[in-house]
Backbone as a ProteinNet text record, in pm:
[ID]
protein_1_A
[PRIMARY]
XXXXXXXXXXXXXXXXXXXXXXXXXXXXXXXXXXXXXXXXXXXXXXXXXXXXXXXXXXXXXXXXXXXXXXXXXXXXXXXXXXXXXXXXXXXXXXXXXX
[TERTIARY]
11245.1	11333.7	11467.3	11577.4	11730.4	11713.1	11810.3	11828.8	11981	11977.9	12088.8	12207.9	12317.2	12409.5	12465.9	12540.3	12554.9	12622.1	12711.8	12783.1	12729.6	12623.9	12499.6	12439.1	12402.9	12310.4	12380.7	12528.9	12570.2	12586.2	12648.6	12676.4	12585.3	12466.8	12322	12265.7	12302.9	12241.1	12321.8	12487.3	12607.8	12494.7	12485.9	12484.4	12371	12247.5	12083	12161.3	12208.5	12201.2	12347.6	12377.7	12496.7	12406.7	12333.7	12220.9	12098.9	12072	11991.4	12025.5	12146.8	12274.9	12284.1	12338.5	12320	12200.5	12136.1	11963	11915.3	11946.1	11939.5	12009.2	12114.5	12221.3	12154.3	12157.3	12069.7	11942.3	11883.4	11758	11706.8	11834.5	11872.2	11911.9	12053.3	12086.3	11985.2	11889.1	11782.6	11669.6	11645.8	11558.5	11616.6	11747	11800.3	11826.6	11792.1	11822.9	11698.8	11588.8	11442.7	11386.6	11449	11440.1	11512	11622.8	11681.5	11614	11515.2	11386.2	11492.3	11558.5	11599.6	11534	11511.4	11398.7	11415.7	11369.9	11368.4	11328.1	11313.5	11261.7	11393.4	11517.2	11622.7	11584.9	11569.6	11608.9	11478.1	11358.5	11219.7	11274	11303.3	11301	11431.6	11546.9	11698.2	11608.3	11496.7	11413.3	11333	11252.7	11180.9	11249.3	11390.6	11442.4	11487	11541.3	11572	11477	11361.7	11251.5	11234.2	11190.3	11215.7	11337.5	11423	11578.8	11512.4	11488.6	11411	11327.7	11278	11128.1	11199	11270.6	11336.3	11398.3	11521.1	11591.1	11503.1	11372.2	11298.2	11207.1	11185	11112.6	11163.2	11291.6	11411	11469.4	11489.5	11511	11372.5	11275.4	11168.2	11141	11174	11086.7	11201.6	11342.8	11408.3	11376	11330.7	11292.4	11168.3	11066	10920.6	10975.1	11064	11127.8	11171.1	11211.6	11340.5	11273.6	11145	11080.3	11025.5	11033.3	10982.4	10792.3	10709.6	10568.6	10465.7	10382.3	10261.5	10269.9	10238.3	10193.3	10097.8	9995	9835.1	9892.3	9952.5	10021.1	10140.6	10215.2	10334.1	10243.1	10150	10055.2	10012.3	9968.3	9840.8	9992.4	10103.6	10198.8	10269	10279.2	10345.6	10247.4	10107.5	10047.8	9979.6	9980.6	10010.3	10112.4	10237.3	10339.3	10377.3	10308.2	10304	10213.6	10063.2	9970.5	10006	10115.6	10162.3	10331	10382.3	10484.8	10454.3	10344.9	10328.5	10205.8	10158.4	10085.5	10191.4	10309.1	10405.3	10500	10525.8	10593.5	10472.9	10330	10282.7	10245.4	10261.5	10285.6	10370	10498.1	10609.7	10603	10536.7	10551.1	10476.8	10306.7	10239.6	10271.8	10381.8	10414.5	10517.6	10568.6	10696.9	10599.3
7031	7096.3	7118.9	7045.3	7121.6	7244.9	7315.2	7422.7	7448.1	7605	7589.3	7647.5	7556.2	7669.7	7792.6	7835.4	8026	8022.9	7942.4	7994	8021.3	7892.5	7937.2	8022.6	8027.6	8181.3	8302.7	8302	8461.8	8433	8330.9	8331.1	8339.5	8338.9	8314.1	8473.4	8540.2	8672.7	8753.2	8718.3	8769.7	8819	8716.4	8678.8	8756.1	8764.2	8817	8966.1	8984.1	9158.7	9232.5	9162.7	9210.6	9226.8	9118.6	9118.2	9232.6	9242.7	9366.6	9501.5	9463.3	9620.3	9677.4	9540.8	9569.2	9622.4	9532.1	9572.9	9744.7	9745.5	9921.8	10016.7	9955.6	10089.3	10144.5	9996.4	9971.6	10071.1	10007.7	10061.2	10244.4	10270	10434.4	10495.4	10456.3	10511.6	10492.9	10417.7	10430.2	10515.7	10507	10641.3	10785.7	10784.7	10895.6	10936.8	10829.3	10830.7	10900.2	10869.6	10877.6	11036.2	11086.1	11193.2	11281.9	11223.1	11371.7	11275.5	11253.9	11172.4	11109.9	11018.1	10904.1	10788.5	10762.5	10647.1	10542.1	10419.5	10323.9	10187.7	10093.5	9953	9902.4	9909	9846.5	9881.9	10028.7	10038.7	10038.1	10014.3	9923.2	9820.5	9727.7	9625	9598.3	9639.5	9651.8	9646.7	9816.5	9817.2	9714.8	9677.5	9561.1	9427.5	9391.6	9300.4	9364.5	9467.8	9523	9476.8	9538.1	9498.6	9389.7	9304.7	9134.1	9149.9	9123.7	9063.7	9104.6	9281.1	9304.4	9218.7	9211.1	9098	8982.7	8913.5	8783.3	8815.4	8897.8	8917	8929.1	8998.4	9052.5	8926.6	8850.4	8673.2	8615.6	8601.1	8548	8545.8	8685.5	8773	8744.4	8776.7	8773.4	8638.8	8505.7	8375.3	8363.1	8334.4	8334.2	8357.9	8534.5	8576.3	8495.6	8469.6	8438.2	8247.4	8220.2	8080.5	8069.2	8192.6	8187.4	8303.1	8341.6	8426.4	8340.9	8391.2	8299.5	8354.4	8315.7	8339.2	8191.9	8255.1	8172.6	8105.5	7987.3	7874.8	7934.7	8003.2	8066.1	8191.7	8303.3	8398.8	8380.6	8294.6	8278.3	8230.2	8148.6	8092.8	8166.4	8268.4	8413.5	8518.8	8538.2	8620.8	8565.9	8434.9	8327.5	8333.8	8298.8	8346.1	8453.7	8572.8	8730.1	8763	8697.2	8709	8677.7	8513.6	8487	8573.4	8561.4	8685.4	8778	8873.1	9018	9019.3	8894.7	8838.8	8806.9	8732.3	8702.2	8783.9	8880.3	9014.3	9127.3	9106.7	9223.2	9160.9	9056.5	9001.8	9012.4	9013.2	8984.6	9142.5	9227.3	9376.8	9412.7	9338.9	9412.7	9309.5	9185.9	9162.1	9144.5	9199	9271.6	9419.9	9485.9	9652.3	9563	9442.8	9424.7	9394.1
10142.7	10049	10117.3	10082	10116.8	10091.8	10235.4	10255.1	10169.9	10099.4	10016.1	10106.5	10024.7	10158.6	10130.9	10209.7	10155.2	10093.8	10026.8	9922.9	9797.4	9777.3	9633.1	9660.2	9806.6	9779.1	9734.2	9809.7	9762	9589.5	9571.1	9438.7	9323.2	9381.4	9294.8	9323.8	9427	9448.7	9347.8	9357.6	9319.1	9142.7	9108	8902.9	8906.7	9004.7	8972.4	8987.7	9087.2	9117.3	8966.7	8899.8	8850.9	8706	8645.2	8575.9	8599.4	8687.7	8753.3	8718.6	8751.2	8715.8	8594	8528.8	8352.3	8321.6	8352.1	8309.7	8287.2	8463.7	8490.1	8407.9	8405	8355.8	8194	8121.8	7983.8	7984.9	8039.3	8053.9	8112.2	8200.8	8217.2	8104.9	8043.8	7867.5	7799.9	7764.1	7666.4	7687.2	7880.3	7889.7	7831.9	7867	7819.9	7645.3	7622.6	7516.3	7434.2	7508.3	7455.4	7486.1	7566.7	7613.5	7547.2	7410.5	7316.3	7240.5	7198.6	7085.2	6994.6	7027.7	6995.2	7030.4	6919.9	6980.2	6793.4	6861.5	6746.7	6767.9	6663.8	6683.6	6788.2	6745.8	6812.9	6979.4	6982.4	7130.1	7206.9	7141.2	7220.3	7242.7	7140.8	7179.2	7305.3	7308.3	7403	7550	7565.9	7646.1	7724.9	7608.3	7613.9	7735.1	7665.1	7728.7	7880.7	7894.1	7978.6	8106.1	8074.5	8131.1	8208.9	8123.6	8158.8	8231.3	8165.6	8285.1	8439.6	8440	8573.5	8650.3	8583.4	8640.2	8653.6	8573.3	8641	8772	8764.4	8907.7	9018.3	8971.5	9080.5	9153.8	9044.3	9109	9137.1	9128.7	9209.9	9313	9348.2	9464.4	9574.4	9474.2	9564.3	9625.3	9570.7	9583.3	9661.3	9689.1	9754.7	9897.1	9858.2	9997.8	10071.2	10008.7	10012.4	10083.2	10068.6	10079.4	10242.2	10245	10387.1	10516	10469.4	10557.3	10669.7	10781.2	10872	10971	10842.1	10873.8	10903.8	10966.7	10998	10798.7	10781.5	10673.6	10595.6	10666.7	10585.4	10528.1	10627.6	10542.7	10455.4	10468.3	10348.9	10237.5	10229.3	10097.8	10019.2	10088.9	10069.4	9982.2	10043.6	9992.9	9870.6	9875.1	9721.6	9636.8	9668.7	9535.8	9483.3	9561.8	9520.8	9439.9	9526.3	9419.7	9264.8	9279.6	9134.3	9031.9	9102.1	9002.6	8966.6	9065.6	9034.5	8921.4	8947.9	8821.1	8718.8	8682.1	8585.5	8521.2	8580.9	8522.6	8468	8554.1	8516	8395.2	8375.5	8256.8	8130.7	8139	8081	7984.3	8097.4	8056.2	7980	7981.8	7941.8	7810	7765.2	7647.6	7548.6	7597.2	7551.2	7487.6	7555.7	7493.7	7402	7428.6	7337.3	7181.5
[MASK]
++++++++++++++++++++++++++++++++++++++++++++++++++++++++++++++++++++++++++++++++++++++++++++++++++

């Protein structure tokens, strides 16, 4: 696999963590929002996505990392597919409540 060079990486971290941001901020106003019992189909679902976007940045971030870690072959295997089971259990959470 080519190694990427740093300019895609920052620029690829740049877009996940700014997405991340949105996500959060979203996803903070709607807690707050839920907490003076405002609550509705629109802002489950806003939630909902919120959610997800999370979980993308976060498999991204993560596989990245899981890519460029420098472990024994048997433990990086054992940690990539933990990772996937625990991603695609946690997406599967969030669109199951969706």
């Amino acid at each position: 696999m080519a190694k990427a060079s740093k300019s895609t990486t920052i620029s690829l971290f740049w877009i996940v963590g700014l997405v991340a941001f949105i996500s959060l901020m979203l996803g903070g106003t709607i807690f707050f929002l839920q907490l003076a019992n405002i609550s509705g189909g629109i802002l489950n679902t806003l939630q909902s996505i919120c959610h997800i976007f999370l979980i993308v940045c976060a498999a991204i971030a993560g596989f990245i990392w899981l890519t460029n870690v420098r472990w024994n072959k048997t433990v990086k295997v054992v940690f990539m597919v933990l990772f996937i089971i625990f991603a695609v259990l946690a997406l599967v959470g969030v669109v199951k409540a969706f």
